């Protein structure tokens, strides 16, 4: 079955450490997204990519970095510059169409906590 | 910019009660509208969608109608079950291939 796989499900970060969250999709989607979800809040866009080797900042990109070397993969690195990284991180993908309006499909998330 | 406002929760209902979760939007152009559901510890699942004015999306007994005149996309279900307990998100997608989400409404049945 096609879908989006995020790993690990739980991740712990030490002070001053960078950590990388994995996101892989086999839906043949062009566009991929990273969101942050805090308790009781909606989703906030961190980064998105509409094509391989290209990505754009979302609303809260500071302290995060991404790469898009393959269509199927869009890893997110939470750097030490992100001072409040504890959150639930969701990866999504969609078809890319001129004019937008495509639904996004989500992985099951990674919960990141500080040690 | 584009935005979505949905009713604050939590919402607590008895089994078989009628559900309404209000959602209004602000957007330029003609966005598509979506409802997503999130169960504990999981990602979001697409529940239903509508792509133009007066479209009605429906799935698993849930319905929502795209009302351009009132810029609304309220979610309804005639008889909720315990298994419907989750967080529901209203969202819109405009012309930029990104998506704007409401804050989510937690439903407990």
PDB file of N, CA and C in Angstrom, chain A residues 43-105:
ATOM      1  N   UNK A  43      -1.712  23.086  13.062  1.00  0.00           N
ATOM      2  CA  UNK A  43      -0.446  22.764  12.428  1.00  0.00           C
ATOM      3  C   UNK A  43       0.218  24.029  11.910  1.00  0.00           C
ATOM      4  N   UNK A  44       1.500  24.126  12.141  1.00  0.00           N
ATOM      5  CA  UNK A  44       2.270  25.246  11.605  1.00  0.00           C
ATOM      6  C   UNK A  44       3.310  24.726  10.628  1.00  0.00           C
ATOM      7  N   UNK A  45       3.389  25.354   9.480  1.00  0.00           N
ATOM      8  CA  UNK A  45       4.252  24.890   8.397  1.00  0.00           C
ATOM      9  C   UNK A  45       5.696  25.298   8.652  1.00  0.00           C
ATOM     10  N   UNK A  46       6.594  24.316   8.588  1.00  0.00           N
ATOM     11  CA  UNK A  46       8.018  24.577   8.802  1.00  0.00           C
ATOM     12  C   UNK A  46       8.721  24.796   7.467  1.00  0.00           C
ATOM     13  N   UNK A  47       8.660  23.812   6.592  1.00  0.00           N
ATOM     14  CA  UNK A  47       9.253  23.870   5.262  1.00  0.00           C
ATOM     15  C   UNK A  47       8.371  23.081   4.306  1.00  0.00           C
ATOM     16  N   UNK A  48       8.489  23.417   3.024  1.00  0.00           N
ATOM     17  CA  UNK A  48       7.848  22.596   2.016  1.00  0.00           C
ATOM     18  C   UNK A  48       8.708  22.560   0.763  1.00  0.00           C
ATOM     19  N   UNK A  49       8.462  21.525  -0.035  1.00  0.00           N
ATOM     20  CA  UNK A  49       9.237  21.314  -1.260  1.00  0.00           C
ATOM     21  C   UNK A  49       8.278  20.871  -2.353  1.00  0.00           C
ATOM     22  N   UNK A  50       8.356  21.537  -3.476  1.00  0.00           N
ATOM     23  CA  UNK A  50       7.458  21.192  -4.578  1.00  0.00           C
ATOM     24  C   UNK A  50       8.156  20.381  -5.651  1.00  0.00           C
ATOM     25  N   UNK A  51       9.500  20.292  -5.553  1.00  0.00           N
ATOM     26  CA  UNK A  51      10.254  19.561  -6.566  1.00  0.00           C
ATOM     27  C   UNK A  51      11.600  19.198  -5.965  1.00  0.00           C
ATOM     28  N   UNK A  52      12.209  18.160  -6.494  1.00  0.00           N
ATOM     29  CA  UNK A  52      13.522  17.735  -6.006  1.00  0.00           C
ATOM     30  C   UNK A  52      14.521  18.877  -6.106  1.00  0.00           C
ATOM     31  N   UNK A  53      15.371  18.965  -5.086  1.00  0.00           N
ATOM     32  CA  UNK A  53      16.443  19.971  -5.004  1.00  0.00           C
ATOM     33  C   UNK A  53      15.933  21.396  -4.858  1.00  0.00           C
ATOM     34  N   UNK A  54      14.713  21.544  -4.427  1.00  0.00           N
ATOM     35  CA  UNK A  54      14.160  22.879  -4.177  1.00  0.00           C
ATOM     36  C   UNK A  54      13.221  22.818  -2.983  1.00  0.00           C
ATOM     37  N   UNK A  55      13.292  23.824  -2.108  1.00  0.00           N
ATOM     38  CA  UNK A  55      12.385  23.878  -0.961  1.00  0.00           C
ATOM     39  C   UNK A  55      12.255  25.333  -0.515  1.00  0.00           C
ATOM     40  N   UNK A  56      11.165  25.602   0.207  1.00  0.00           N
ATOM     41  CA  UNK A  56      10.884  26.958   0.665  1.00  0.00           C
ATOM     42  C   UNK A  56      10.583  26.959   2.157  1.00  0.00           C
ATOM     43  N   UNK A  57      10.894  28.068   2.807  1.00  0.00           N
ATOM     44  CA  UNK A  57      10.562  28.219   4.209  1.00  0.00           C
ATOM     45  C   UNK A  57       9.065  28.400   4.379  1.00  0.00           C
ATOM     46  N   UNK A  58       8.572  27.831   5.469  1.00  0.00           N
ATOM     47  CA  UNK A  58       7.200  28.063   5.865  1.00  0.00           C
ATOM     48  C   UNK A  58       7.133  29.164   6.904  1.00  0.00           C
ATOM     49  N   UNK A  59       6.173  29.052   7.795  1.00  0.00           N
ATOM     50  CA  UNK A  59       5.943  30.112   8.770  1.00  0.00           C
ATOM     51  C   UNK A  59       6.918  30.104   9.943  1.00  0.00           C
ATOM     52  N   UNK A  60       7.505  28.933  10.245  1.00  0.00           N
ATOM     53  CA  UNK A  60       8.358  28.823  11.441  1.00  0.00           C
ATOM     54  C   UNK A  60       9.642  28.065  11.123  1.00  0.00           C
ATOM     55  N   UNK A  61      10.384  28.480  10.116  1.00  0.00           N
ATOM     56  CA  UNK A  61      11.562  27.740   9.641  1.00  0.00           C
ATOM     57  C   UNK A  61      12.803  27.900  10.529  1.00  0.00           C
ATOM     58  N   UNK A  62      12.838  28.914  11.363  1.00  0.00           N
ATOM     59  CA  UNK A  62      14.047  29.178  12.150  1.00  0.00           C
ATOM     60  C   UNK A  62      14.384  28.019  13.072  1.00  0.00           C
ATOM     61  N   UNK A  63      15.647  27.563  13.002  1.00  0.00           N
ATOM     62  CA  UNK A  63      16.077  26.452  13.836  1.00  0.00           C
ATOM     63  C   UNK A  63      15.892  25.087  13.197  1.00  0.00           C
ATOM     64  N   UNK A  64      15.409  25.073  11.958  1.00  0.00           N
ATOM     65  CA  UNK A  64      15.181  23.830  11.235  1.00  0.00           C
ATOM     66  C   UNK A  64      15.903  23.887   9.887  1.00  0.00           C
ATOM     67  N   UNK A  65      16.234  22.706   9.344  1.00  0.00           N
ATOM     68  CA  UNK A  65      16.759  22.631   7.978  1.00  0.00           C
ATOM     69  C   UNK A  65      16.230  21.372   7.310  1.00  0.00           C
ATOM     70  N   UNK A  66      16.169  21.403   5.980  1.00  0.00           N
ATOM     71  CA  UNK A  66      15.662  20.262   5.215  1.00  0.00           C
ATOM     72  C   UNK A  66      16.541  20.044   3.993  1.00  0.00           C
ATOM     73  N   UNK A  67      16.332  18.905   3.354  1.00  0.00           N
ATOM     74  CA  UNK A  67      16.931  18.618   2.057  1.00  0.00           C
ATOM     75  C   UNK A  67      15.931  17.824   1.233  1.00  0.00           C
ATOM     76  N   UNK A  68      16.076  17.885  -0.068  1.00  0.00           N
ATOM     77  CA  UNK A  68      15.181  17.110  -0.947  1.00  0.00           C
ATOM     78  C   UNK A  68      16.024  16.602  -2.124  1.00  0.00           C
ATOM     79  N   UNK A  69      16.793  15.576  -1.828  1.00  0.00           N
ATOM     80  CA  UNK A  69      17.685  15.002  -2.836  1.00  0.00           C
ATOM     81  C   UNK A  69      16.983  13.955  -3.683  1.00  0.00           C
ATOM     82  N   UNK A  70      15.934  13.369  -3.149  1.00  0.00           N
ATOM     83  CA  UNK A  70      15.147  12.369  -3.873  1.00  0.00           C
ATOM     84  C   UNK A  70      13.671  12.729  -3.771  1.00  0.00           C
ATOM     85  N   UNK A  71      12.916  12.343  -4.768  1.00  0.00           N
ATOM     86  CA  UNK A  71      11.493  12.642  -4.755  1.00  0.00           C
ATOM     87  C   UNK A  71      10.796  12.008  -3.559  1.00  0.00           C
ATOM     88  N   UNK A  72      11.276  10.831  -3.153  1.00  0.00           N
ATOM     89  CA  UNK A  72      10.592  10.071  -2.112  1.00  0.00           C
ATOM     90  C   UNK A  72      10.912  10.531  -0.694  1.00  0.00           C
ATOM     91  N   UNK A  73      11.961  11.328  -0.525  1.00  0.00           N
ATOM     92  CA  UNK A  73      12.482  11.587   0.811  1.00  0.00           C
ATOM     93  C   UNK A  73      12.595  13.070   1.113  1.00  0.00           C
ATOM     94  N   UNK A  74      12.235  13.445   2.343  1.00  0.00           N
ATOM     95  CA  UNK A  74      12.276  14.864   2.739  1.00  0.00           C
ATOM     96  C   UNK A  74      12.627  14.928   4.228  1.00  0.00           C
ATOM     97  N   UNK A  75      13.871  14.676   4.601  1.00  0.00           N
ATOM     98  CA  UNK A  75      14.244  14.682   6.024  1.00  0.00           C
ATOM     99  C   UNK A  75      14.295  16.086   6.615  1.00  0.00           C
ATOM    100  N   UNK A  76      13.944  16.159   7.877  1.00  0.00           N
ATOM    101  CA  UNK A  76      13.952  17.421   8.627  1.00  0.00           C
ATOM    102  C   UNK A  76      14.989  17.339   9.737  1.00  0.00           C
ATOM    103  N   UNK A  77      15.884  18.306   9.809  1.00  0.00           N
ATOM    104  CA  UNK A  77      16.850  18.386  10.896  1.00  0.00           C
ATOM    105  C   UNK A  77      16.444  19.490  11.854  1.00  0.00           C
ATOM    106  N   UNK A  78      16.318  19.118  13.114  1.00  0.00           N
ATOM    107  CA  UNK A  78      16.047  20.083  14.172  1.00  0.00           C
ATOM    108  C   UNK A  78      17.396  20.452  14.767  1.00  0.00           C
ATOM    109  N   UNK A  79      17.829  21.673  14.568  1.00  0.00           N
ATOM    110  CA  UNK A  79      19.164  22.063  14.996  1.00  0.00           C
ATOM    111  C   UNK A  79      19.163  22.557  16.437  1.00  0.00           C
ATOM    112  N   UNK A  80      20.350  22.742  16.978  1.00  0.00           N
ATOM    113  CA  UNK A  80      20.486  23.242  18.345  1.00  0.00           C
ATOM    114  C   UNK A  80      19.991  24.680  18.457  1.00  0.00           C
ATOM    115  N   UNK A  81      19.831  25.348  17.335  1.00  0.00           N
ATOM    116  CA  UNK A  81      19.322  26.715  17.354  1.00  0.00           C
ATOM    117  C   UNK A  81      17.830  26.769  17.661  1.00  0.00           C
ATOM    118  N   UNK A  82      17.149  25.645  17.552  1.00  0.00           N
ATOM    119  CA  UNK A  82      15.730  25.587  17.879  1.00  0.00           C
ATOM    120  C   UNK A  82      15.630  25.379  19.393  1.00  0.00           C
ATOM    121  N   UNK A  83      15.269  26.414  20.099  1.00  0.00           N
ATOM    122  CA  UNK A  83      15.346  26.392  21.566  1.00  0.00           C
ATOM    123  C   UNK A  83      14.159  25.690  22.223  1.00  0.00           C
ATOM    124  N   UNK A  84      13.086  25.530  21.508  1.00  0.00           N
ATOM    125  CA  UNK A  84      11.912  24.873  22.064  1.00  0.00           C
ATOM    126  C   UNK A  84      11.431  23.791  21.104  1.00  0.00           C
ATOM    127  N   UNK A  85      12.173  22.714  20.933  1.00  0.00           N
ATOM    128  CA  UNK A  85      11.857  21.735  19.902  1.00  0.00           C
ATOM    129  C   UNK A  85      10.804  20.710  20.299  1.00  0.00           C
ATOM    130  N   UNK A  86      10.415  20.659  21.563  1.00  0.00           N
ATOM    131  CA  UNK A  86       9.466  19.641  22.015  1.00  0.00           C
ATOM    132  C   UNK A  86       8.127  19.848  21.336  1.00  0.00           C
ATOM    133  N   UNK A  87       7.735  18.882  20.506  1.00  0.00           N
ATOM    134  CA  UNK A  87       6.497  18.989  19.735  1.00  0.00           C
ATOM    135  C   UNK A  87       6.267  17.680  18.999  1.00  0.00           C
ATOM    136  N   UNK A  88       5.139  17.622  18.320  1.00  0.00           N
ATOM    137  CA  UNK A  88       4.784  16.509  17.443  1.00  0.00           C
ATOM    138  C   UNK A  88       5.011  16.992  16.011  1.00  0.00           C
ATOM    139  N   UNK A  89       5.822  16.262  15.252  1.00  0.00           N
ATOM    140  CA  UNK A  89       6.181  16.696  13.898  1.00  0.00           C
ATOM    141  C   UNK A  89       5.495  15.791  12.875  1.00  0.00           C
ATOM    142  N   UNK A  90       4.847  16.426  11.934  1.00  0.00           N
ATOM    143  CA  UNK A  90       4.094  15.707  10.913  1.00  0.00           C
ATOM    144  C   UNK A  90       4.640  16.014   9.532  1.00  0.00           C
ATOM    145  N   UNK A  91       4.809  14.965   8.751  1.00  0.00           N
ATOM    146  CA  UNK A  91       5.228  15.080   7.362  1.00  0.00           C
ATOM    147  C   UNK A  91       4.023  14.792   6.477  1.00  0.00           C
ATOM    148  N   UNK A  92       3.922  15.496   5.379  1.00  0.00           N
ATOM    149  CA  UNK A  92       2.801  15.296   4.456  1.00  0.00           C
ATOM    150  C   UNK A  92       3.290  15.382   3.022  1.00  0.00           C
ATOM    151  N   UNK A  93       2.482  14.872   2.102  1.00  0.00           N
ATOM    152  CA  UNK A  93       2.811  14.987   0.685  1.00  0.00           C
ATOM    153  C   UNK A  93       1.532  15.193  -0.111  1.00  0.00           C
ATOM    154  N   UNK A  94       1.698  15.726  -1.310  1.00  0.00           N
ATOM    155  CA  UNK A  94       0.543  15.926  -2.193  1.00  0.00           C
ATOM    156  C   UNK A  94       1.014  15.965  -3.635  1.00  0.00           C
ATOM    157  N   UNK A  95       0.068  15.788  -4.545  1.00  0.00           N
ATOM    158  CA  UNK A  95       0.366  16.061  -5.934  1.00  0.00           C
ATOM    159  C   UNK A  95       0.558  17.559  -6.108  1.00  0.00           C
ATOM    160  N   UNK A  96       1.334  17.933  -7.080  1.00  0.00           N
ATOM    161  CA  UNK A  96       1.504  19.357  -7.355  1.00  0.00           C
ATOM    162  C   UNK A  96       0.721  19.698  -8.616  1.00  0.00           C
ATOM    163  N   UNK A  97      -0.175  20.666  -8.502  1.00  0.00           N
ATOM    164  CA  UNK A  97      -0.950  21.097  -9.656  1.00  0.00           C
ATOM    165  C   UNK A  97      -0.915  22.614  -9.726  1.00  0.00           C
ATOM    166  N   UNK A  98      -0.834  23.146 -10.909  1.00  0.00           N
ATOM    167  CA  UNK A  98      -0.980  24.591 -11.072  1.00  0.00           C
ATOM    168  C   UNK A  98      -2.386  24.957 -10.600  1.00  0.00           C
ATOM    169  N   UNK A  99      -2.437  25.905  -9.669  1.00  0.00           N
ATOM    170  CA  UNK A  99      -3.723  26.271  -9.094  1.00  0.00           C
ATOM    171  C   UNK A  99      -3.990  25.593  -7.767  1.00  0.00           C
ATOM    172  N   UNK A 100      -3.117  24.669  -7.365  1.00  0.00           N
ATOM    173  CA  UNK A 100      -3.226  24.080  -6.040  1.00  0.00           C
ATOM    174  C   UNK A 100      -4.449  23.219  -5.848  1.00  0.00           C
ATOM    175  N   UNK A 101      -5.044  23.315  -4.642  1.00  0.00           N
ATOM    176  CA  UNK A 101      -6.279  22.633  -4.297  1.00  0.00           C
ATOM    177  C   UNK A 101      -6.152  21.127  -4.149  1.00  0.00           C
ATOM    178  N   UNK A 102      -4.951  20.633  -3.927  1.00  0.00           N
ATOM    179  CA  UNK A 102      -4.757  19.199  -3.758  1.00  0.00           C
ATOM    180  C   UNK A 102      -4.768  18.823  -2.278  1.00  0.00           C
ATOM    181  N   UNK A 103      -5.400  17.698  -1.914  1.00  0.00           N
ATOM    182  CA  UNK A 103      -5.349  17.264  -0.521  1.00  0.00           C
ATOM    183  C   UNK A 103      -3.956  16.781  -0.156  1.00  0.00           C
ATOM    184  N   UNK A 104      -3.625  16.906   1.108  1.00  0.00           N
ATOM    185  CA  UNK A 104      -2.342  16.411   1.590  1.00  0.00           C
ATOM    186  C   UNK A 104      -2.560  15.104   2.350  1.00  0.00           C
ATOM    187  N   UNK A 105      -1.572  14.216   2.244  1.00  0.00           N
ATOM    188  CA  UNK A 105      -1.609  12.924   2.923  1.00  0.00           C
ATOM    189  C   UNK A 105      -0.519  12.926   3.982  1.00  0.00           C
TER     190      UNK A 105
END
